[in-house]
Every structure is written in C-alpha cells, then in structure tokens.
mmCIF file of C-alpha atoms and ligand atoms in Angstrom:
data_model
loop_
_atom_site.group_PDB
_atom_site.id
_atom_site.type_symbol
_atom_site.label_atom_id
_atom_site.label_comp_id
_atom_site.label_asym_id
_atom_site.label_seq_id
_atom_site.Cartn_x
_atom_site.Cartn_y
_atom_site.Cartn_z
ATOM 1 C CA MET A 7 -24.617 2.483 21.176
ATOM 2 C CA PHE A 8 -21.722 3.937 18.825
ATOM 3 C CA GLN A 9 -18.661 2.805 18.439
ATOM 4 C CA ALA A 10 -17.095 4.562 15.553
ATOM 5 C CA PHE A 11 -17.274 8.153 13.954
ATOM 6 C CA LEU A 12 -17.015 9.257 10.280
ATOM 7 C CA ILE A 13 -15.279 12.562 10.216
ATOM 8 C CA LYS A 14 -16.364 14.802 7.355
ATOM 9 C CA TYR A 15 -14.187 18.032 6.168
ATOM 10 C CA ALA A 16 -14.681 20.550 3.650
ATOM 11 C CA GLU A 17 -13.173 19.192 0.483
ATOM 12 C CA ILE A 18 -13.162 22.102 -1.993
ATOM 13 C CA ALA A 19 -10.048 23.507 -0.470
ATOM 14 C CA ILE A 20 -7.961 20.546 -0.905
ATOM 15 C CA LYS A 21 -8.709 19.303 -4.103
ATOM 16 C CA GLY A 22 -5.256 17.423 -5.726
ATOM 17 C CA LYS A 23 -2.016 17.255 -4.446
ATOM 18 C CA ASN A 24 -2.821 18.881 -1.260
ATOM 19 C CA ARG A 25 -5.161 16.493 -0.152
ATOM 20 C CA PRO A 26 -3.155 13.732 1.457
ATOM 21 C CA LEU A 27 -1.437 16.563 3.435
ATOM 22 C CA PHE A 28 -4.358 18.049 4.482
ATOM 23 C CA GLU A 29 -5.644 14.594 5.659
ATOM 24 C CA ASP A 30 -2.282 13.472 7.521
ATOM 25 C CA ALA A 31 -2.337 16.861 9.747
ATOM 26 C CA LEU A 32 -6.076 16.474 10.194
ATOM 27 C CA VAL A 33 -5.537 12.745 11.429
ATOM 28 C CA ARG A 34 -2.597 14.100 13.484
ATOM 29 C CA GLN A 35 -4.592 16.512 15.081
ATOM 30 C CA ILE A 36 -7.584 14.226 15.887
ATOM 31 C CA ARG A 37 -5.237 11.729 17.422
ATOM 32 C CA ARG A 38 -3.943 14.783 19.593
ATOM 33 C CA ALA A 39 -7.590 15.785 20.784
ATOM 34 C CA LEU A 40 -8.220 12.309 21.734
ATOM 35 C CA LYS A 41 -5.296 11.762 23.882
ATOM 36 C CA LYS A 42 -7.172 13.829 26.492
ATOM 37 C CA VAL A 43 -10.314 11.758 26.185
ATOM 38 C CA ASP A 44 -10.971 8.598 28.242
ATOM 39 C CA GLY A 45 -10.768 5.718 26.380
ATOM 40 C CA SER A 46 -8.747 3.871 23.172
ATOM 41 C CA PHE A 47 -9.253 5.308 19.852
ATOM 42 C CA HIS A 48 -7.827 3.931 16.360
ATOM 43 C CA VAL A 49 -7.880 6.881 13.710
ATOM 44 C CA TYR A 50 -7.376 5.876 10.262
ATOM 45 C CA LYS A 51 -7.929 6.580 6.599
ATOM 46 C CA THR A 52 -9.763 4.429 4.131
ATOM 47 C CA GLN A 53 -11.610 5.361 0.931
ATOM 48 C CA GLY A 54 -10.958 8.874 1.148
ATOM 49 C CA ARG A 55 -12.466 9.252 4.205
ATOM 50 C CA ILE A 56 -11.226 9.690 8.131
ATOM 51 C CA ASN A 57 -12.549 7.228 10.534
ATOM 52 C CA VAL A 58 -12.291 6.909 14.396
ATOM 53 C CA SER A 59 -13.138 3.727 15.766
ATOM 54 C CA ALA A 60 -13.324 3.509 19.927
ATOM 55 C CA GLU A 61 -13.020 0.436 22.128
ATOM 56 C CA GLU A 62 -15.935 -0.449 24.271
ATOM 57 C CA GLY A 63 -16.206 1.440 27.516
ATOM 58 C CA PHE A 64 -15.296 4.951 25.983
ATOM 59 C CA ASP A 65 -16.686 8.447 26.882
ATOM 60 C CA TYR A 66 -18.810 9.154 24.230
ATOM 61 C CA ASN A 67 -19.556 12.956 24.988
ATOM 62 C CA GLY A 68 -15.844 13.824 25.720
ATOM 63 C CA THR A 69 -15.118 12.386 22.335
ATOM 64 C CA VAL A 70 -17.496 14.278 20.570
ATOM 65 C CA GLU A 71 -16.788 17.510 22.435
ATOM 66 C CA ALA A 72 -12.850 16.878 21.518
ATOM 67 C CA LEU A 73 -13.845 16.238 17.846
ATOM 68 C CA THR A 74 -15.883 19.132 17.399
ATOM 69 C CA ARG A 75 -13.007 21.324 18.509
ATOM 70 C CA VAL A 76 -10.739 19.988 16.175
ATOM 71 C CA PHE A 77 -10.179 22.554 13.233
ATOM 72 C CA GLY A 78 -10.750 21.229 9.651
ATOM 73 C CA ILE A 79 -13.650 18.948 10.770
ATOM 74 C CA ASN A 80 -17.126 20.076 9.188
ATOM 75 C CA ALA A 81 -19.089 17.702 10.806
ATOM 76 C CA VAL A 82 -19.052 14.370 13.180
ATOM 77 C CA CYS A 83 -21.087 11.463 12.473
ATOM 78 C CA PRO A 84 -21.472 8.701 15.230
ATOM 79 C CA VAL A 85 -21.510 5.406 13.470
ATOM 80 C CA LEU A 86 -23.037 2.208 14.878
ATOM 81 C CA VAL A 87 -21.118 -0.792 13.847
ATOM 82 C CA LEU A 88 -22.848 -4.337 13.247
ATOM 83 C CA GLU A 89 -21.549 -7.622 12.621
ATOM 84 C CA ASP A 90 -23.587 -9.474 9.402
ATOM 85 C CA GLU A 91 -25.855 -11.554 11.084
ATOM 86 C CA GLY A 92 -28.212 -11.698 8.002
ATOM 87 C CA PHE A 93 -30.597 -8.877 6.614
ATOM 88 C CA GLU A 94 -33.408 -10.003 8.845
ATOM 89 C CA VAL A 95 -31.414 -9.304 11.791
ATOM 90 C CA LEU A 96 -30.059 -5.854 10.400
ATOM 91 C CA LYS A 97 -33.836 -4.766 10.121
ATOM 92 C CA GLU A 98 -34.541 -5.139 13.529
ATOM 93 C CA LYS A 99 -31.416 -3.547 14.564
ATOM 94 C CA VAL A 100 -31.655 -0.543 12.529
ATOM 95 C CA VAL A 101 -35.291 -0.425 13.636
ATOM 96 C CA ALA A 102 -33.915 -0.196 17.243
ATOM 97 C CA TYR A 103 -31.304 2.336 16.226
ATOM 98 C CA MET A 104 -34.198 4.975 14.627
ATOM 99 C CA ASP A 105 -36.114 4.399 17.840
ATOM 100 C CA GLU A 106 -33.581 5.435 20.200
ATOM 101 C CA ALA A 107 -31.631 7.811 17.987
ATOM 102 C CA TYR A 108 -35.162 9.781 17.194
ATOM 103 C CA PRO A 109 -37.463 9.923 20.319
ATOM 104 C CA ASP A 110 -40.276 11.812 18.893
ATOM 105 C CA LYS A 111 -40.548 10.038 15.432
ATOM 106 C CA ASP A 112 -41.957 13.166 14.005
ATOM 107 C CA MET A 113 -40.120 13.371 11.089
ATOM 108 C CA SER A 114 -39.203 12.016 7.330
ATOM 109 C CA PHE A 115 -36.444 9.994 6.467
ATOM 110 C CA LYS A 116 -34.741 8.359 3.640
ATOM 111 C CA VAL A 117 -32.806 5.421 3.366
ATOM 112 C CA HIS A 118 -29.512 5.391 1.437
ATOM 113 C CA ALA A 119 -27.758 1.884 1.109
ATOM 114 C CA ARG A 120 -24.205 1.232 -0.137
ATOM 115 C CA ARG A 121 -23.229 -2.246 -0.947
ATOM 116 C CA ALA A 122 -19.301 -1.987 -1.060
ATOM 117 C CA ARG A 123 -19.332 -5.739 -0.463
ATOM 118 C CA LYS A 124 -20.426 -7.027 -3.301
ATOM 119 C CA ASN A 125 -21.187 -10.643 -1.900
ATOM 120 C CA TYR A 126 -23.865 -9.310 0.111
ATOM 121 C CA PRO A 127 -27.143 -11.062 -0.542
ATOM 122 C CA VAL A 128 -29.550 -7.857 -0.855
ATOM 123 C CA GLU A 129 -28.827 -5.326 -3.620
ATOM 124 C CA SER A 130 -28.681 -1.499 -2.519
ATOM 125 C CA MET A 131 -31.836 -0.639 -4.052
ATOM 126 C CA ASP A 132 -33.563 -3.406 -2.338
ATOM 127 C CA ILE A 133 -32.019 -2.476 1.033
ATOM 128 C CA ASN A 134 -33.633 0.853 0.662
ATOM 129 C CA ALA A 135 -36.857 -0.280 -0.137
ATOM 130 C CA LYS A 136 -37.284 -3.373 2.402
ATOM 131 C CA MET A 137 -35.474 -0.792 5.321
ATOM 132 C CA GLY A 138 -37.724 2.061 4.539
ATOM 133 C CA GLU A 139 -40.830 -0.412 4.745
ATOM 134 C CA ALA A 140 -39.616 -2.031 8.099
ATOM 135 C CA ILE A 141 -39.248 1.426 9.708
ATOM 136 C CA LEU A 142 -42.604 2.683 8.441
ATOM 137 C CA LYS A 143 -43.875 -0.365 9.881
ATOM 138 C CA ALA A 144 -42.672 0.136 13.256
ATOM 139 C CA PHE A 145 -42.989 3.995 13.360
ATOM 140 C CA PRO A 146 -46.351 5.149 11.463
ATOM 141 C CA SER A 147 -45.706 8.628 12.580
ATOM 142 C CA MET A 148 -42.183 8.608 10.500
ATOM 143 C CA HIS A 149 -42.638 9.241 6.507
ATOM 144 C CA VAL A 150 -40.399 9.046 3.615
ATOM 145 C CA ASP A 151 -39.021 11.850 1.520
ATOM 146 C CA VAL A 152 -36.592 10.781 -0.984
ATOM 147 C CA LYS A 153 -35.989 14.453 -1.939
ATOM 148 C CA ASP A 154 -35.526 16.391 1.193
ATOM 149 C CA PRO A 155 -35.474 14.173 4.180
ATOM 150 C CA ASP A 156 -34.920 15.410 7.723
ATOM 151 C CA VAL A 157 -32.832 12.455 8.561
ATOM 152 C CA MET A 158 -30.618 10.313 5.951
ATOM 153 C CA LEU A 159 -30.180 7.031 7.222
ATOM 154 C CA ASN A 160 -26.771 5.897 5.573
ATOM 155 C CA ILE A 161 -26.506 1.741 5.480
ATOM 156 C CA GLU A 162 -22.940 0.922 4.397
ATOM 157 C CA ILE A 163 -22.271 -3.072 3.870
ATOM 158 C CA ARG A 164 -18.234 -3.779 4.119
ATOM 159 C CA GLU A 165 -16.949 -6.443 6.119
ATOM 160 C CA LYS A 166 -18.839 -5.112 9.114
ATOM 161 C CA ILE A 167 -22.013 -2.826 8.722
ATOM 162 C CA TYR A 168 -22.086 0.796 9.189
ATOM 163 C CA VAL A 169 -25.188 2.647 9.969
ATOM 164 C CA TYR A 170 -25.483 6.407 10.587
ATOM 165 C CA SER A 171 -27.799 9.417 10.318
ATOM 166 C CA ILE A 172 -26.637 11.859 12.932
ATOM 167 C CA SER A 173 -24.335 14.870 11.883
ATOM 168 C CA ILE A 174 -22.896 16.868 14.852
ATOM 169 C CA PRO A 175 -21.282 20.386 13.241
ATOM 170 C CA GLY A 176 -17.481 20.564 13.803
ATOM 171 C CA VAL A 177 -15.578 24.143 13.980
ATOM 172 C CA GLY A 178 -14.807 23.947 10.646
ATOM 173 C CA GLY A 179 -11.345 25.783 9.458
ATOM 174 C CA MET A 180 -8.122 23.890 8.312
ATOM 175 C CA PRO A 181 -6.302 21.276 10.166
ATOM 176 C CA SER A 182 -3.455 22.775 12.412
ATOM 177 C CA GLY A 183 0.105 22.788 11.272
ATOM 178 C CA THR A 184 -1.121 23.116 7.330
ATOM 179 C CA GLY A 185 -0.649 27.148 7.356
ATOM 180 C CA GLY A 186 3.009 28.443 8.782
ATOM 181 C CA LYS A 187 3.197 29.779 12.198
ATOM 182 C CA ALA A 188 2.394 33.231 13.867
ATOM 183 C CA MET A 189 3.193 35.044 16.994
ATOM 184 C CA LEU A 190 -0.018 36.166 18.905
ATOM 185 C CA LEU A 191 0.325 38.993 21.562
ATOM 186 C CA LEU A 192 -1.561 37.396 24.078
ATOM 187 C CA SER A 193 -3.015 39.666 27.209
ATOM 188 C CA GLY A 194 -5.185 38.714 29.952
ATOM 189 C CA GLY A 195 -8.151 40.483 28.019
ATOM 190 C CA ILE A 196 -11.074 39.136 26.169
ATOM 191 C CA ASP A 197 -9.700 39.995 22.372
ATOM 192 C CA SER A 198 -6.466 38.555 22.254
ATOM 193 C CA PRO A 199 -7.571 34.870 22.663
ATOM 194 C CA VAL A 200 -10.535 35.168 20.183
ATOM 195 C CA ALA A 201 -7.908 36.572 17.607
ATOM 196 C CA GLY A 202 -5.339 33.642 18.138
ATOM 197 C CA TYR A 203 -8.346 31.271 17.676
ATOM 198 C CA MET A 204 -9.365 32.936 14.574
ATOM 199 C CA ILE A 205 -5.873 32.678 13.005
ATOM 200 C CA ALA A 206 -5.278 29.375 14.364
ATOM 201 C CA LYS A 207 -8.837 28.193 12.878
ATOM 202 C CA ARG A 208 -6.985 28.672 9.223
ATOM 203 C CA GLY A 209 -4.458 26.195 9.942
ATOM 204 C CA VAL A 210 -1.762 28.287 11.553
ATOM 205 C CA SER A 211 0.216 27.336 14.480
ATOM 206 C CA LEU A 212 0.634 29.976 17.097
ATOM 207 C CA ASN A 213 3.560 31.028 19.497
ATOM 208 C CA ALA A 214 2.686 33.346 22.048
ATOM 209 C CA VAL A 215 4.167 36.548 23.547
ATOM 210 C CA TYR A 216 3.217 38.044 26.835
ATOM 211 C CA PHE A 217 4.464 41.247 28.603
ATOM 212 C CA HIS A 218 4.209 41.399 32.060
ATOM 213 C CA ALA A 219 5.406 44.161 34.533
ATOM 214 C CA PRO A 220 6.483 42.448 37.850
ATOM 215 C CA PRO A 221 6.001 43.458 40.792
ATOM 216 C CA TYR A 222 3.248 45.729 39.380
ATOM 217 C CA THR A 223 1.328 42.935 37.720
ATOM 218 C CA SER A 224 1.153 39.544 39.875
ATOM 219 C CA GLU A 225 2.031 35.990 39.324
ATOM 220 C CA ARG A 226 -1.849 35.334 38.957
ATOM 221 C CA ALA A 227 -2.215 37.633 36.095
ATOM 222 C CA ARG A 228 0.754 35.823 34.436
ATOM 223 C CA GLN A 229 -0.925 32.394 35.218
ATOM 224 C CA LYS A 230 -4.132 33.495 33.910
ATOM 225 C CA VAL A 231 -2.482 34.230 30.772
ATOM 226 C CA GLU A 232 -0.947 30.682 30.754
ATOM 227 C CA ASP A 233 -4.471 29.535 31.359
ATOM 228 C CA LEU A 234 -5.719 31.574 28.223
ATOM 229 C CA ALA A 235 -3.085 30.084 26.501
ATOM 230 C CA ALA A 236 -4.184 26.485 27.211
ATOM 231 C CA ILE A 237 -8.021 27.055 26.209
ATOM 232 C CA VAL A 238 -6.577 28.556 22.848
ATOM 233 C CA GLY A 239 -4.149 25.449 22.602
ATOM 234 C CA ASP A 240 -7.181 23.276 22.844
ATOM 235 C CA TYR A 241 -7.978 24.366 19.479
ATOM 236 C CA ALA A 242 -4.759 25.442 18.081
ATOM 237 C CA GLY A 243 -2.306 22.587 19.632
ATOM 238 C CA GLU A 244 1.047 23.384 21.326
ATOM 239 C CA ILE A 245 2.064 26.670 22.022
ATOM 240 C CA TYR A 246 5.291 28.225 23.081
ATOM 241 C CA LEU A 247 4.400 31.276 25.323
ATOM 242 C CA HIS A 248 7.311 33.923 25.715
ATOM 243 C CA VAL A 249 6.882 35.933 28.493
ATOM 244 C CA ILE A 250 8.872 39.169 28.715
ATOM 245 C CA ASN A 251 9.829 41.376 31.348
ATOM 246 C CA PHE A 252 8.622 44.808 30.332
ATOM 247 C CA THR A 253 8.838 46.854 34.027
ATOM 248 C CA GLU A 254 12.039 48.538 33.201
ATOM 249 C CA ILE A 255 11.234 49.528 29.665
ATOM 250 C CA GLN A 256 7.671 50.793 30.807
ATOM 251 C CA LYS A 257 9.242 52.435 33.977
ATOM 252 C CA TYR A 258 11.661 54.463 31.457
ATOM 253 C CA ILE A 259 9.048 55.425 28.906
ATOM 254 C CA TYR A 260 6.894 56.578 31.726
ATOM 255 C CA GLU A 261 10.301 58.463 33.138
ATOM 256 C CA LYS A 262 10.809 60.076 29.530
ATOM 257 C CA CYS A 263 7.779 60.738 27.368
ATOM 258 C CA PRO A 264 4.873 62.646 27.742
ATOM 259 C CA HIS A 265 2.016 60.828 29.791
ATOM 260 C CA ASP A 266 -0.641 60.801 27.009
ATOM 261 C CA GLU A 267 1.313 59.141 24.579
ATOM 262 C CA LEU A 268 2.550 56.077 27.030
ATOM 263 C CA THR A 269 0.169 53.829 25.753
ATOM 264 C CA ILE A 270 1.146 54.165 22.148
ATOM 265 C CA ILE A 271 4.786 54.255 23.014
ATOM 266 C CA MET A 272 4.473 51.198 24.998
ATOM 267 C CA ARG A 273 2.545 49.233 22.291
ATOM 268 C CA ARG A 274 5.350 50.132 19.568
ATOM 269 C CA TYR A 275 7.983 48.693 21.901
ATOM 270 C CA MET A 276 5.547 45.386 22.533
ATOM 271 C CA MET A 277 5.418 45.416 18.433
ATOM 272 C CA ARG A 278 9.177 45.889 18.063
ATOM 273 C CA ILE A 279 9.962 42.896 20.790
ATOM 274 C CA ALA A 280 7.184 40.595 19.260
ATOM 275 C CA GLU A 281 8.736 40.953 15.826
ATOM 276 C CA ARG A 282 12.054 39.937 16.829
ATOM 277 C CA ILE A 283 11.223 37.071 18.544
ATOM 278 C CA ALA A 284 8.691 36.024 16.242
ATOM 279 C CA LEU A 285 11.438 36.295 13.470
ATOM 280 C CA GLU A 286 13.683 34.140 15.972
ATOM 281 C CA GLN A 287 11.000 31.415 15.777
ATOM 282 C CA ASP A 288 10.131 31.382 12.122
ATOM 283 C CA CYS A 289 6.732 33.006 12.582
ATOM 284 C CA LEU A 290 5.245 34.649 9.412
ATOM 285 C CA ALA A 291 3.134 37.127 10.889
ATOM 286 C CA LEU A 292 1.990 38.668 14.125
ATOM 287 C CA VAL A 293 -1.588 38.525 15.756
ATOM 288 C CA THR A 294 -3.329 40.988 18.001
ATOM 289 C CA GLY A 295 -6.980 41.167 19.505
ATOM 290 C CA GLU A 296 -7.233 45.017 18.075
ATOM 291 C CA SER A 297 -10.651 46.244 16.950
ATOM 292 C CA ILE A 298 -10.887 49.773 15.322
ATOM 293 C CA GLY A 299 -12.224 52.463 17.821
ATOM 294 C CA GLN A 300 -12.421 49.952 21.019
ATOM 295 C CA VAL A 301 -9.849 51.932 22.871
ATOM 296 C CA ALA A 302 -7.545 55.425 22.461
ATOM 297 C CA SER A 303 -4.872 52.970 21.552
ATOM 298 C CA GLN A 304 -7.095 51.408 18.642
ATOM 299 C CA THR A 305 -8.072 54.155 16.777
ATOM 300 C CA MET A 306 -7.129 54.367 13.017
ATOM 301 C CA GLN A 307 -4.291 56.915 13.720
ATOM 302 C CA SER A 308 -3.234 54.951 16.981
ATOM 303 C CA LEU A 309 -3.236 51.485 14.895
ATOM 304 C CA MET A 310 -1.127 53.406 11.975
ATOM 305 C CA CYS A 311 1.444 54.342 14.719
ATOM 306 C CA THR A 312 1.717 50.763 16.211
ATOM 307 C CA ASN A 313 1.984 49.273 12.934
ATOM 308 C CA GLU A 314 4.745 51.320 11.693
ATOM 309 C CA VAL A 315 7.373 49.751 13.785
ATOM 310 C CA CYS A 316 6.755 46.409 12.319
ATOM 311 C CA GLU A 317 9.235 46.121 9.645
ATOM 312 C CA GLN A 318 9.309 42.563 8.123
ATOM 313 C CA LEU A 319 6.118 40.847 9.194
ATOM 314 C CA PRO A 320 2.547 41.407 8.534
ATOM 315 C CA VAL A 321 0.318 42.079 11.524
ATOM 316 C CA PHE A 322 -3.048 40.234 11.268
ATOM 317 C CA ARG A 323 -5.735 41.541 13.075
ATOM 318 C CA PRO A 324 -8.681 39.522 12.520
ATOM 319 C CA LEU A 325 -11.044 41.221 14.928
ATOM 320 C CA ILE A 326 -10.424 44.533 13.212
ATOM 321 C CA GLY A 327 -14.044 45.071 12.055
ATOM 322 C CA PHE A 328 -15.869 43.374 15.062
ATOM 323 C CA ASP A 329 -18.003 44.693 17.996
ATOM 324 C CA LYS A 330 -17.204 43.981 21.320
ATOM 325 C CA GLN A 331 -20.480 41.787 21.611
ATOM 326 C CA GLU A 332 -19.387 39.812 18.534
ATOM 327 C CA ILE A 333 -16.216 39.323 20.234
ATOM 328 C CA VAL A 334 -17.600 38.052 23.394
ATOM 329 C CA GLU A 335 -19.841 35.644 21.735
ATOM 330 C CA ILE A 336 -16.769 33.911 20.253
ATOM 331 C CA SER A 337 -14.945 34.248 23.728
ATOM 332 C CA LYS A 338 -18.022 32.214 25.235
ATOM 333 C CA LYS A 339 -17.885 29.726 22.510
ATOM 334 C CA ILE A 340 -14.357 28.858 22.898
ATOM 335 C CA ASN A 341 -14.508 28.928 26.779
ATOM 336 C CA ALA A 342 -12.142 31.626 27.381
ATOM 337 C CA TYR A 343 -14.764 34.212 28.670
ATOM 338 C CA GLU A 344 -14.848 33.188 32.184
ATOM 339 C CA THR A 345 -10.875 33.346 32.405
ATOM 340 C CA SER A 346 -10.770 36.679 30.623
ATOM 341 C CA ILE A 347 -12.841 38.757 32.782
ATOM 342 C CA LEU A 348 -11.286 37.508 36.052
ATOM 343 C CA PRO A 349 -10.179 40.777 37.544
ATOM 344 C CA PHE A 350 -6.316 40.834 37.289
ATOM 345 C CA GLU A 351 -4.108 43.730 36.315
ATOM 346 C CA ASP A 352 -2.427 43.980 32.964
ATOM 347 C CA CYS A 353 0.773 45.795 32.225
ATOM 348 C CA CYS A 354 -1.324 48.207 30.007
ATOM 349 C CA THR A 355 -3.474 49.234 32.781
ATOM 350 C CA ILE A 356 -0.841 50.018 35.286
ATOM 351 C CA TRP A 357 0.794 53.449 34.075
ATOM 352 C CA VAL A 358 -2.509 54.601 31.777
ATOM 353 C CA ALA A 359 -2.916 58.147 31.147
ATOM 354 C CA LYS A 360 -6.360 60.083 32.279
ATOM 355 C CA HIS A 361 -6.610 61.535 28.972
ATOM 356 C CA PRO A 362 -4.322 59.368 26.391
ATOM 357 C CA VAL A 363 -4.007 61.057 22.617
ATOM 358 C CA THR A 364 -6.940 59.295 20.309
ATOM 359 C CA LYS A 365 -5.001 60.871 17.288
ATOM 360 C CA PRO A 366 -1.451 60.619 17.686
ATOM 361 C CA SER A 367 0.777 61.593 15.029
ATOM 362 C CA VAL A 368 3.613 59.382 13.762
ATOM 363 C CA LYS A 369 5.969 62.284 13.414
ATOM 364 C CA VAL A 370 5.368 63.313 17.093
ATOM 365 C CA ILE A 371 5.571 59.964 18.462
ATOM 366 C CA ARG A 372 8.974 59.306 16.779
ATOM 367 C CA ARG A 373 10.448 62.526 18.071
ATOM 368 C CA HIS A 374 9.170 61.786 21.507
ATOM 369 C CA GLU A 375 10.609 58.256 21.363
ATOM 370 C CA GLU A 376 14.205 60.065 20.718
ATOM 371 C CA PHE A 377 14.029 60.852 24.560
ATOM 372 C CA LEU A 378 14.502 57.140 25.190
ATOM 373 C CA LYS A 379 17.426 56.483 23.099
ATOM 374 C CA GLU A 380 20.434 56.524 25.748
ATOM 375 C CA GLU A 381 19.240 53.229 27.278
ATOM 376 C CA ILE A 382 16.183 52.084 25.503
ATOM 377 C CA ASP A 383 18.176 49.727 23.239
ATOM 378 C CA GLU A 384 19.844 48.016 26.157
ATOM 379 C CA MET A 385 16.698 47.871 27.630
ATOM 380 C CA VAL A 386 15.011 46.036 24.768
ATOM 381 C CA GLU A 387 18.139 43.550 24.411
ATOM 382 C CA ARG A 388 17.658 42.616 27.960
ATOM 383 C CA ALA A 389 14.120 41.771 27.965
ATOM 384 C CA VAL A 390 14.755 39.641 24.627
ATOM 385 C CA ASN A 391 17.502 38.011 25.946
ATOM 386 C CA GLY A 392 16.240 36.928 29.414
ATOM 387 C CA HIS A 393 12.766 36.060 28.599
ATOM 388 C CA ASP A 394 11.085 32.915 29.954
ATOM 389 C CA VAL A 395 9.579 30.288 27.628
ATOM 390 C CA VAL A 396 6.730 27.990 28.777
ATOM 391 C CA LYS A 397 5.260 25.412 26.478
ATOM 392 C CA ILE A 398 1.508 24.929 26.908
HETATM 393 P P1 LIG B 427 -7.432 42.296 25.115
HETATM 394 O O1 LIG B 427 -8.679 41.856 25.351
HETATM 395 O O2 LIG B 427 -6.631 41.214 24.132
HETATM 396 O O3 LIG B 427 -6.319 42.561 26.147
HETATM 397 P P2 LIG B 427 -7.645 45.350 25.012
HETATM 398 O O4 LIG B 427 -9.020 45.437 24.523
HETATM 399 O O5 LIG B 427 -7.548 44.976 26.418
HETATM 400 O O6 LIG B 427 -7.278 43.643 24.102
HETATM 401 P P3 LIG B 427 -5.073 46.412 24.328
HETATM 402 O O7 LIG B 427 -4.909 46.462 25.764
HETATM 403 O O8 LIG B 427 -5.180 47.905 23.807
HETATM 404 O O9 LIG B 427 -6.743 46.237 23.829
HETATM 405 O O10 LIG B 427 -4.180 45.707 23.386
HETATM 406 C C1 LIG B 427 -4.720 45.620 22.244
HETATM 407 C C2 LIG B 427 -3.668 44.115 21.888
HETATM 408 O O11 LIG B 427 -2.471 44.508 22.268
HETATM 409 C C3 LIG B 427 -4.295 42.866 22.572
HETATM 410 O O12 LIG B 427 -5.225 42.444 21.838
HETATM 411 C C4 LIG B 427 -3.000 42.045 22.479
HETATM 412 O O13 LIG B 427 -2.939 41.649 21.219
HETATM 413 C C5 LIG B 427 -1.779 42.930 22.745
HETATM 414 N N1 LIG B 427 -1.672 43.269 24.137
HETATM 415 C C6 LIG B 427 -1.904 44.392 24.758
HETATM 416 N N2 LIG B 427 -1.272 44.063 26.018
HETATM 417 C C7 LIG B 427 -0.690 42.978 25.781
HETATM 418 C C8 LIG B 427 0.266 42.353 26.867
HETATM 419 N N3 LIG B 427 0.244 42.695 28.286
HETATM 420 N N4 LIG B 427 1.061 41.363 26.327
HETATM 421 C C9 LIG B 427 0.955 40.685 25.338
HETATM 422 N N5 LIG B 427 0.199 41.301 24.351
HETATM 423 C C10 LIG B 427 -0.473 42.272 24.732
HETATM 424 MG MG1 LIG B 428 -5.714 44.184 27.322
#
C-alpha cells in the first residue's frame, strides 16, 4: 500500500549551520542502506524534511528494516501517495487506508490536514472535519480525541496527496560520518562489537583492529571477526579492518614475563599497536569493550595499567558501567549475539594464567616489560608494517 517514507530525525542537536551537513550525511547513509534492499529508490530533501520514494514492486519489509538501522533516524513514517481525484475519492481512499492500517479499530484518532497547495478546493479545517466524519461513519468503534489521539492521521495536499499515520521507531543517534573517526579494538567476543555500535551511533566512523595469533588462532576465528565487523558495519558504514599478527609478540611475552601478568602486558602491547595504527589512519580515539570488573584484566587497577600506554589518543569504553546482561541485550538487538557466541578461540585465551593478577601495579608491570627490551621494538615494527587490511 505504501510508496514512500517520511524520515523523522531529532532536530534539537542540529540547529543552525550544522543542519545541512547533518541532513546531507543522513541522505548519504539512507542511500547506502537502501543499496542492499530490493527496489529502486529516490531519496531527497524537501521543505526541511527527508523523503524516500520507492518504485512499485519494492521490498517493503526490507526497506523498513534498513531504514530503522540508519543512525540519525528517530522514526520512519510509511506514506500512502495518492493522485488528486477530488475530495470524495480522497475520503473513500482514506477510509480504506484506515481499514487496512488499523484492523482492530478500537482507538481514538485526529485528522491533521495541511493544504500546501492552496488551490485545493477544501480548506484544511474542513478536510479535518469532513474526513473525521467519514471515518467515524465507516468505523463506529473509533472515536475522535483532539488532545491525545492514539493515531494522528496526517493528510498533506501537494501536487499529490500524502497520507501517513504510522511511525516506526528508528535507532536514533547521529548520521555516520558527522563525528570523526575512531579505531575499535575488535575481538570475537560479545562486548567489542557492542562498544563499536555505541560509538558509531554518535556519528563516528569506525576503523577496527584485530589481533590474531596463527596458528594458535584459526582462520575461522578471523572469519568470525570479519563477520562481526560486517554486522557493526550494517549500522556504522564501511569499516577497514586491520588484522595484526600477534603470535611472535605473545610468545615472547610468555617466555620473558611472569605468567600472572601476561594478559595485562599483552593488552598493553595491543593498545600501543592500536594507537599507532589509529594515528596513521587519522582516528581521534580508541574504542574497547571493557567494563569494570568483568574479568581480571578489567579491574580498576588493570584498566589503569592498560590505559597508561596510550600516549596521545583518548580511549573510549562505552560499556564501562554496563552489566553483562545489559551488553547481551544490545548485542542481540543488533544481531551480533549469535555470531559472538560461536566457540572460536581468541588470542587472549590461548596463554592465560590460572591466577592472573587482579591488582597489577603500573610500576611493577613497567619493570617486567624491561625483560622484553631486546627484541620487542622490532617485533612491534614487524607486526605494524606487515599487517593485512580488509575492507568490510
Ligand atoms: P570481548 O567480548 O569484546 O572480546 P572480553 O570480555 O572478552 O571482550 P577481553 O578479552 O579482556 O574482554 O578484551 C577487552 C577488550 O580488549 C575487548 O573488548 C576488545 O576491545 C579488546 N580486545 C581483546 N582481544 C582482542 C583482540 N584479539 N583483537 C582486538 N581487540 C581485542
Ligand atoms: Mg575477548
């Protein structure tokens, strides 16, 4: 029944000069999202609004699904587009629309007409009254409530006539590409894809870095991370995934450092390498999926130790105050969960100590990192220079 969509976005954040930038970015992201949907679409701005019109035969459900994933959209309103065939015909068609859109009919409504084309013979107030009457006559169980209606039936008279009343909630946030770029440390777990999603929701584009340890971690583990990057990318847009071979560094740390400090020292090297690549790629922050107390490497003391090696970039940890259950909920909502729980090994889990330190001291860790000094710089160089980049 619908041939178009009206896109609603939060306008508070984008008053003034930023508005066209915001809208243009949103239009670009809508076009990107619709590329994956069956159909031919026209996305355009008019009268300070964004509209999507579709040619007949398009995939309605796919379109709604794609649009409700675009950051920056608060709601999507499917629009019935009618030719002007006179007011009597309009009444019939709107009654038929109400019949189809609201099968149970037990609700209040209000008609809100706007006559943008002034030569239309019926004035807005009259449209409201007469259309309301026609609907009440057809469906006696409906009633009018002008203050707080369940359904606001909008009728806009332009060249064509636009009828809409349904508002499907979008994801909100800001359009991708309006907020700079960040480097996500992406593992195959539940947390980091959610962390990436949350930062991307604020309009930030993402690059990602994944540390693997072949042959100890498999090709399938890497594939899983690429799949997760694609899931985050459904929302965030194109992601360049930097894949770092971490085997040599991990083995060396294992050889030289106290085993209860392995995870912390490894995490410090991950952060150092991630920061270097991030700076090369003009990223303005690092992003991780850490949350206080979740595991030994995420106590306050451990976080202080991992944070300490980042010299220039801030580290954003959007999940820092979240419980696991709250993170799982978002993971499910964004369709990452099923992939995240696939049982492939992560490089962090290969050489874990039975009793990792939970309260590491920065001073002690620094002292123990001295044991690595002979070869670690070259190993880091090799890891950084030899890494793969996959466009997702
Ligand atoms: P996740 O579910 O994101 O894997 P986790 O609970 O398993 O998190 P850790 O393994 O301690 O936690 O990792 C903490 C954070 O460090 C992750 O959220 C991620 O940002 C980063 N990280 C961990 N392992 C890797 C890896 N192999 N490659 C890239 N980043 C990683
Ligand atoms: Mg992990």
